[in-house]
Amino acid sequence: MIGKWHLGHHGSYHPNFRGFDYYFGIPYSHDMGCTDTPGYNHPPCPACPRGGRPSRHLERDCYTDVALPLYENLYIVEQPVNLSSLAQKYAEKATQFIQHASASGRPFLLYVGLAHMHVPLSRTQLSADPRGRRPYGAGLREMDSLVGQIKDKVDRTAKENTFLWFTGDNGPWAQKCELAGSVGPFTGSWQTHQGGSPAKQTTWEGGHRVPALAYWPGRVPVNVTSTALLSVLDIFPTVVALAGASLPQDRHFDGLDASKVLFGRSQMGHGVLFHPNSGAAGEYGALQTVRLGHYKAFYISGGAKACDGAVGPEQLHEPPLIFNLEDDVAEAVPLDRGSAEYQGVLPRVRELLADVILDIAGDNTSRADYTHHPSVTPCCNPHHVACRCQTP
């Protein structure tokens, strides 16, 4: 595994103890620690303190106590990491892994969690861009180059039997303004009129609808766009199926094997998806939206922090707001609650929501522990301010 790992570095949560033979990367987002090359952020964050100066808490969203660590397996190899050279390091490690795995003749799985397009955006991206693009455009160009290097290595070593799957995990982080990207046509217009952003941290289409690309010459049809409803939850069941293995039988997986969709043999993905709150409104993790075909029902709505700092209030909807995404991808006007269309959809939505809540209640559950203790701080030199160290 190479890149960002959102479970952290400590104990059983480290990638080397979660099934990966090799790990090179940052154990969380690269804005969760200071660096000497802070890059573009909004608001800007300071560089790591040097010498004997104490850490500075200039901005609430900036981490200045501990320098951002770069791990290779269980060891910190650079702290703070140099963000300007990180993309190229990821490309080199990824292509080396593919080369070694291909030479061994053994099947392999490589997960690359890119730092792109998350803030902070590297300043090197902009200075190296011959067309003088703004930071976000320059970052896209660098990401394209990184992914291209990985694809080129696959094409040279294992093209016939290697499947590439590229996707994102959320929409633009609107509070980062011009560094956030665009929601495109998924504007969440109903929410924007209520206040706040309908992008990242929300269940509006602009918050979690992301692009996905699949590549496998001879298996995945070229120049084809699918309308099937899929989820990143499908990646695990799909690669397990492609590897000829079976999923564990002692738990319930929400994802499905999407190989028939990817190979152009079907347009049937999920009939239903459930979307939990991820920060904008309501209890964190609580189910608030039901997707049924091209219908989408909101029981809770709210807007994340927008570029201007505005936040949309949490609103409960009973009966729910229902949008027809086939006719209204901007989620501008919910169906009239008295209409035949609304009344035809509502019973099925309620039935599905009741079933999934019952299923969750009877399944194995776990809770993340986000408490912090100094003993688990990633630090290669506790005697140095911000844990600064550089290894050969």
Coordinates of C-alpha atoms in Angstrom, one line a residue, residues 127-392:
S127 CA 6.0 26.4 -10.3
A128 CA 6.5 23.3 -12.5
D129 CA 3.4 24.0 -14.6
P130 CA 4.4 25.5 -17.9
R131 CA 0.9 27.0 -18.6
G132 CA 0.8 28.9 -15.3
R133 CA -2.4 27.2 -14.0
R134 CA -3.7 28.1 -10.6
P135 CA -2.9 25.7 -7.7
Y136 CA -5.9 23.4 -8.2
G137 CA -5.4 23.0 -11.9
A138 CA -1.6 22.4 -11.4
G139 CA -2.4 19.8 -8.8
L140 CA -4.7 18.0 -11.2
R141 CA -1.9 18.0 -13.8
E142 CA 0.5 16.5 -11.3
M143 CA -2.0 13.8 -10.3
D144 CA -2.6 12.9 -13.9
S145 CA 1.1 12.5 -14.4
L146 CA 1.4 10.3 -11.3
V147 CA -1.5 8.0 -12.4
G148 CA 0.0 7.9 -15.9
Q149 CA 3.3 6.6 -14.6
I150 CA 1.5 3.8 -12.8
K151 CA -0.5 2.9 -15.8
D152 CA 2.5 3.0 -18.1
K153 CA 4.4 0.6 -15.8
V154 CA 1.4 -1.8 -15.8
D155 CA 1.2 -1.6 -19.6
R156 CA 4.9 -2.5 -19.9
T157 CA 4.9 -5.4 -17.4
A158 CA 1.4 -6.9 -16.8
K159 CA -1.1 -5.3 -19.2
E160 CA -3.0 -8.4 -20.0
N161 CA -3.9 -9.5 -16.5
T162 CA -4.0 -6.3 -14.4
F163 CA -7.1 -4.3 -13.6
L164 CA -6.8 -0.6 -12.7
W165 CA -9.6 1.1 -10.8
F166 CA -9.4 4.9 -10.2
T167 CA -11.9 6.8 -8.1
G168 CA -12.3 9.5 -5.5
D169 CA -13.9 9.5 -2.0
N170 CA -15.8 12.8 -1.8
G171 CA -16.7 16.0 -3.5
P172 CA -15.1 19.4 -3.1
W173 CA -14.3 20.8 0.3
A174 CA -16.1 24.0 -0.2
Q175 CA -14.6 25.9 2.7
K176 CA -11.3 25.8 0.9
C177 CA -12.7 28.1 -1.8
E178 CA -10.6 28.2 -5.0
L179 CA -8.5 25.2 -3.7
A180 CA -11.6 22.9 -3.5
G181 CA -12.5 22.1 -7.1
S182 CA -16.0 22.1 -8.6
V183 CA -19.3 20.2 -8.0
G184 CA -20.1 20.5 -11.7
P185 CA -23.9 20.1 -12.3
F186 CA -24.4 18.6 -8.9
T187 CA -25.1 21.9 -7.2
G188 CA -27.5 20.9 -4.5
S189 CA -29.6 24.0 -5.2
W190 CA -32.2 23.3 -2.6
Q191 CA -29.5 23.3 0.1
T192 CA -27.7 26.4 -1.2
H193 CA -31.0 28.4 -0.8
Q194 CA -31.1 27.2 2.9
G195 CA -27.4 28.1 3.5
G196 CA -24.1 26.4 3.6
S197 CA -22.4 24.1 1.1
P198 CA -23.9 21.0 -0.5
A199 CA -20.4 19.5 -1.2
K200 CA -18.0 17.5 1.0
Q201 CA -19.4 16.4 4.4
T202 CA -23.0 16.3 3.0
T203 CA -25.2 13.6 1.4
W204 CA -26.1 15.9 -1.5
E205 CA -24.8 14.7 -4.9
G206 CA -22.0 17.3 -4.8
G207 CA -20.8 15.8 -1.6
H208 CA -20.3 12.2 -2.4
R209 CA -20.9 11.6 -6.2
V210 CA -17.4 11.0 -7.6
P211 CA -15.9 9.9 -10.9
A212 CA -14.6 6.4 -11.4
L213 CA -12.5 5.0 -14.3
A214 CA -11.8 1.3 -15.0
Y215 CA -9.0 0.0 -17.2
W216 CA -8.2 -3.5 -18.4
P217 CA -7.5 -3.9 -22.1
G218 CA -9.5 -6.7 -23.6
R219 CA -11.9 -6.9 -20.6
V220 CA -13.2 -3.4 -19.8
P221 CA -14.9 -1.9 -22.9
V222 CA -13.3 1.4 -24.1
N223 CA -15.0 4.7 -24.3
V224 CA -18.1 3.5 -22.5
T225 CA -19.9 5.4 -19.7
S226 CA -22.1 3.3 -17.4
T227 CA -25.2 4.7 -15.6
A228 CA -25.1 1.8 -13.0
L229 CA -25.2 2.9 -9.4
L230 CA -22.0 1.8 -7.7
S231 CA -20.1 2.6 -4.5
V232 CA -16.6 2.5 -3.2
L233 CA -18.0 -0.2 -1.0
D234 CA -18.0 -2.4 -4.1
I235 CA -14.2 -2.3 -4.6
F236 CA -13.5 -5.0 -1.9
P237 CA -16.1 -7.6 -3.1
T238 CA -15.2 -7.0 -6.7
V239 CA -11.4 -7.5 -6.3
V240 CA -12.1 -10.6 -4.1
A241 CA -14.3 -12.1 -6.8
L242 CA -11.8 -11.3 -9.5
A243 CA -9.1 -13.0 -7.5
G244 CA -11.2 -16.2 -7.3
A245 CA -11.6 -15.9 -3.5
S246 CA -14.6 -15.7 -1.2
L247 CA -15.8 -13.2 1.3
P248 CA -16.0 -14.2 5.0
Q249 CA -19.4 -15.6 5.8
D250 CA -19.6 -14.2 9.4
R251 CA -20.4 -10.6 8.5
H252 CA -22.6 -8.6 6.2
F253 CA -21.0 -6.6 3.4
D254 CA -22.8 -3.7 1.9
G255 CA -20.8 -3.8 -1.3
L256 CA -21.4 -6.0 -4.3
D257 CA -19.3 -7.6 -7.0
A258 CA -19.4 -5.0 -9.8
S259 CA -17.4 -7.0 -12.4
K260 CA -20.4 -7.5 -14.7
V261 CA -20.9 -3.7 -14.8
L262 CA -17.2 -3.0 -15.3
F263 CA -16.9 -5.5 -18.1
G264 CA -20.0 -4.1 -19.9
R265 CA -22.2 -7.2 -19.4
S266 CA -24.7 -5.4 -17.2
Q267 CA -26.1 -2.0 -16.2
M268 CA -27.5 -3.3 -12.9
G269 CA -25.6 -1.9 -9.9
H270 CA -27.2 -1.2 -6.6
G271 CA -31.0 -0.8 -6.5
V272 CA -30.6 1.0 -3.1
L273 CA -27.9 2.8 -1.2
F274 CA -28.0 4.4 2.2
H275 CA -26.0 7.5 3.0
P276 CA -24.9 8.4 6.6
N277 CA -24.2 11.9 7.8
S278 CA -20.5 12.6 7.5
G279 CA -20.2 15.9 9.4
A280 CA -22.7 18.5 8.0
A281 CA -25.8 17.8 10.0
G282 CA -27.3 15.3 12.5
E283 CA -25.5 12.7 14.5
Y284 CA -22.2 11.7 12.9
G285 CA -22.7 8.4 11.1
A286 CA -26.5 8.3 11.4
L287 CA -28.4 7.3 8.2
Q288 CA -30.0 10.4 6.8
T289 CA -30.6 9.8 3.0
V290 CA -31.9 6.8 1.0
R291 CA -31.1 6.4 -2.7
L292 CA -33.7 4.2 -4.5
G293 CA -33.0 4.0 -8.2
H294 CA -33.0 7.5 -9.5
Y295 CA -35.0 8.8 -6.4
K296 CA -33.2 10.2 -3.4
A297 CA -35.0 10.8 0.0
F298 CA -33.7 13.1 2.7
Y299 CA -34.8 12.6 6.3
I300 CA -32.1 15.0 7.5
S301 CA -30.5 17.9 5.5
G302 CA -27.9 20.5 6.2
G303 CA -25.1 22.5 4.6
A304 CA -21.4 22.2 5.4
K305 CA -19.2 25.2 5.8
A306 CA -19.1 27.2 2.6
C307 CA -16.3 29.4 1.3
D308 CA -17.9 32.4 2.9
G309 CA -18.1 30.6 6.3
A310 CA -21.8 30.1 6.2
V311 CA -23.3 26.8 7.5
G312 CA -26.7 25.4 6.6
P313 CA -28.9 24.5 9.6
E314 CA -29.8 20.9 10.3
Q315 CA -33.4 20.2 9.2
L316 CA -35.4 17.1 9.9
H317 CA -37.9 16.0 7.2
E318 CA -40.8 13.7 8.1
P319 CA -42.1 12.8 5.6
P320 CA -38.8 13.1 3.7
L321 CA -37.8 15.4 0.9
I322 CA -37.6 13.2 -2.3
F323 CA -35.8 14.3 -5.5
N324 CA -36.0 12.6 -8.9
L325 CA -32.3 12.7 -10.0
E326 CA -33.2 11.6 -13.5
D327 CA -35.0 14.9 -14.0
D328 CA -33.3 17.1 -11.4
V329 CA -29.6 16.2 -10.9
A330 CA -29.1 19.7 -9.3
E331 CA -31.5 18.6 -6.5
A332 CA -33.3 21.9 -6.8
V333 CA -37.0 21.1 -6.4
P334 CA -38.3 18.1 -4.3
L335 CA -41.3 16.2 -5.5
D336 CA -44.6 17.6 -4.3
R337 CA -45.6 15.5 -1.3
G338 CA -49.2 15.3 -2.6
S339 CA -48.2 14.0 -6.1
A340 CA -48.8 10.5 -7.3
E341 CA -45.1 10.1 -8.0
Y342 CA -44.1 11.0 -4.4
Q343 CA -46.8 8.8 -2.9
G344 CA -45.7 5.9 -5.1
V345 CA -42.1 6.1 -3.9
L346 CA -42.5 6.9 -0.2
P347 CA -43.8 3.5 1.0
R348 CA -40.8 1.7 -0.5
V349 CA -38.3 4.2 0.9
R350 CA -39.8 3.8 4.4
E351 CA -39.7 0.0 4.1
L352 CA -36.1 0.0 3.0
L353 CA -35.0 2.3 5.8
A354 CA -36.7 0.3 8.4
D355 CA -35.1 -2.9 7.1
V356 CA -31.5 -1.5 7.1
I357 CA -31.9 -0.1 10.6
L358 CA -33.0 -3.5 11.8
D359 CA -30.1 -5.1 9.9
I360 CA -27.6 -2.8 11.5
A361 CA -29.0 -3.4 15.0
G362 CA -28.5 -7.1 14.6
D363 CA -25.0 -7.0 13.0
N364 CA -21.6 -6.9 14.5
T365 CA -20.8 -3.3 15.4
S366 CA -17.6 -1.4 16.3
R367 CA -16.8 2.1 17.3
A368 CA -13.7 4.1 16.6
D369 CA -11.7 5.4 19.5
Y370 CA -10.5 8.9 18.7
T371 CA -9.0 9.6 22.2
H372 CA -5.5 10.9 22.1
H373 CA -2.5 10.0 24.3
P374 CA 1.0 11.4 23.9
S375 CA 2.5 7.9 23.8
V376 CA 1.0 7.2 20.4
T377 CA 2.2 10.4 18.8
P378 CA 4.2 9.6 15.7
C379 CA 7.6 11.0 16.6
C380 CA 11.1 9.9 15.4
N381 CA 12.9 12.4 17.7
P382 CA 11.0 13.5 20.9
H383 CA 13.9 15.7 21.9
H384 CA 13.4 17.9 18.9
V385 CA 10.6 20.5 18.6
A386 CA 7.8 19.1 16.4
C387 CA 9.6 15.7 16.4
R388 CA 11.9 16.8 13.5
C389 CA 14.3 14.3 12.0
Q390 CA 15.6 13.4 8.6
T391 CA 16.9 9.9 7.8
P392 CA 19.1 9.0 4.8

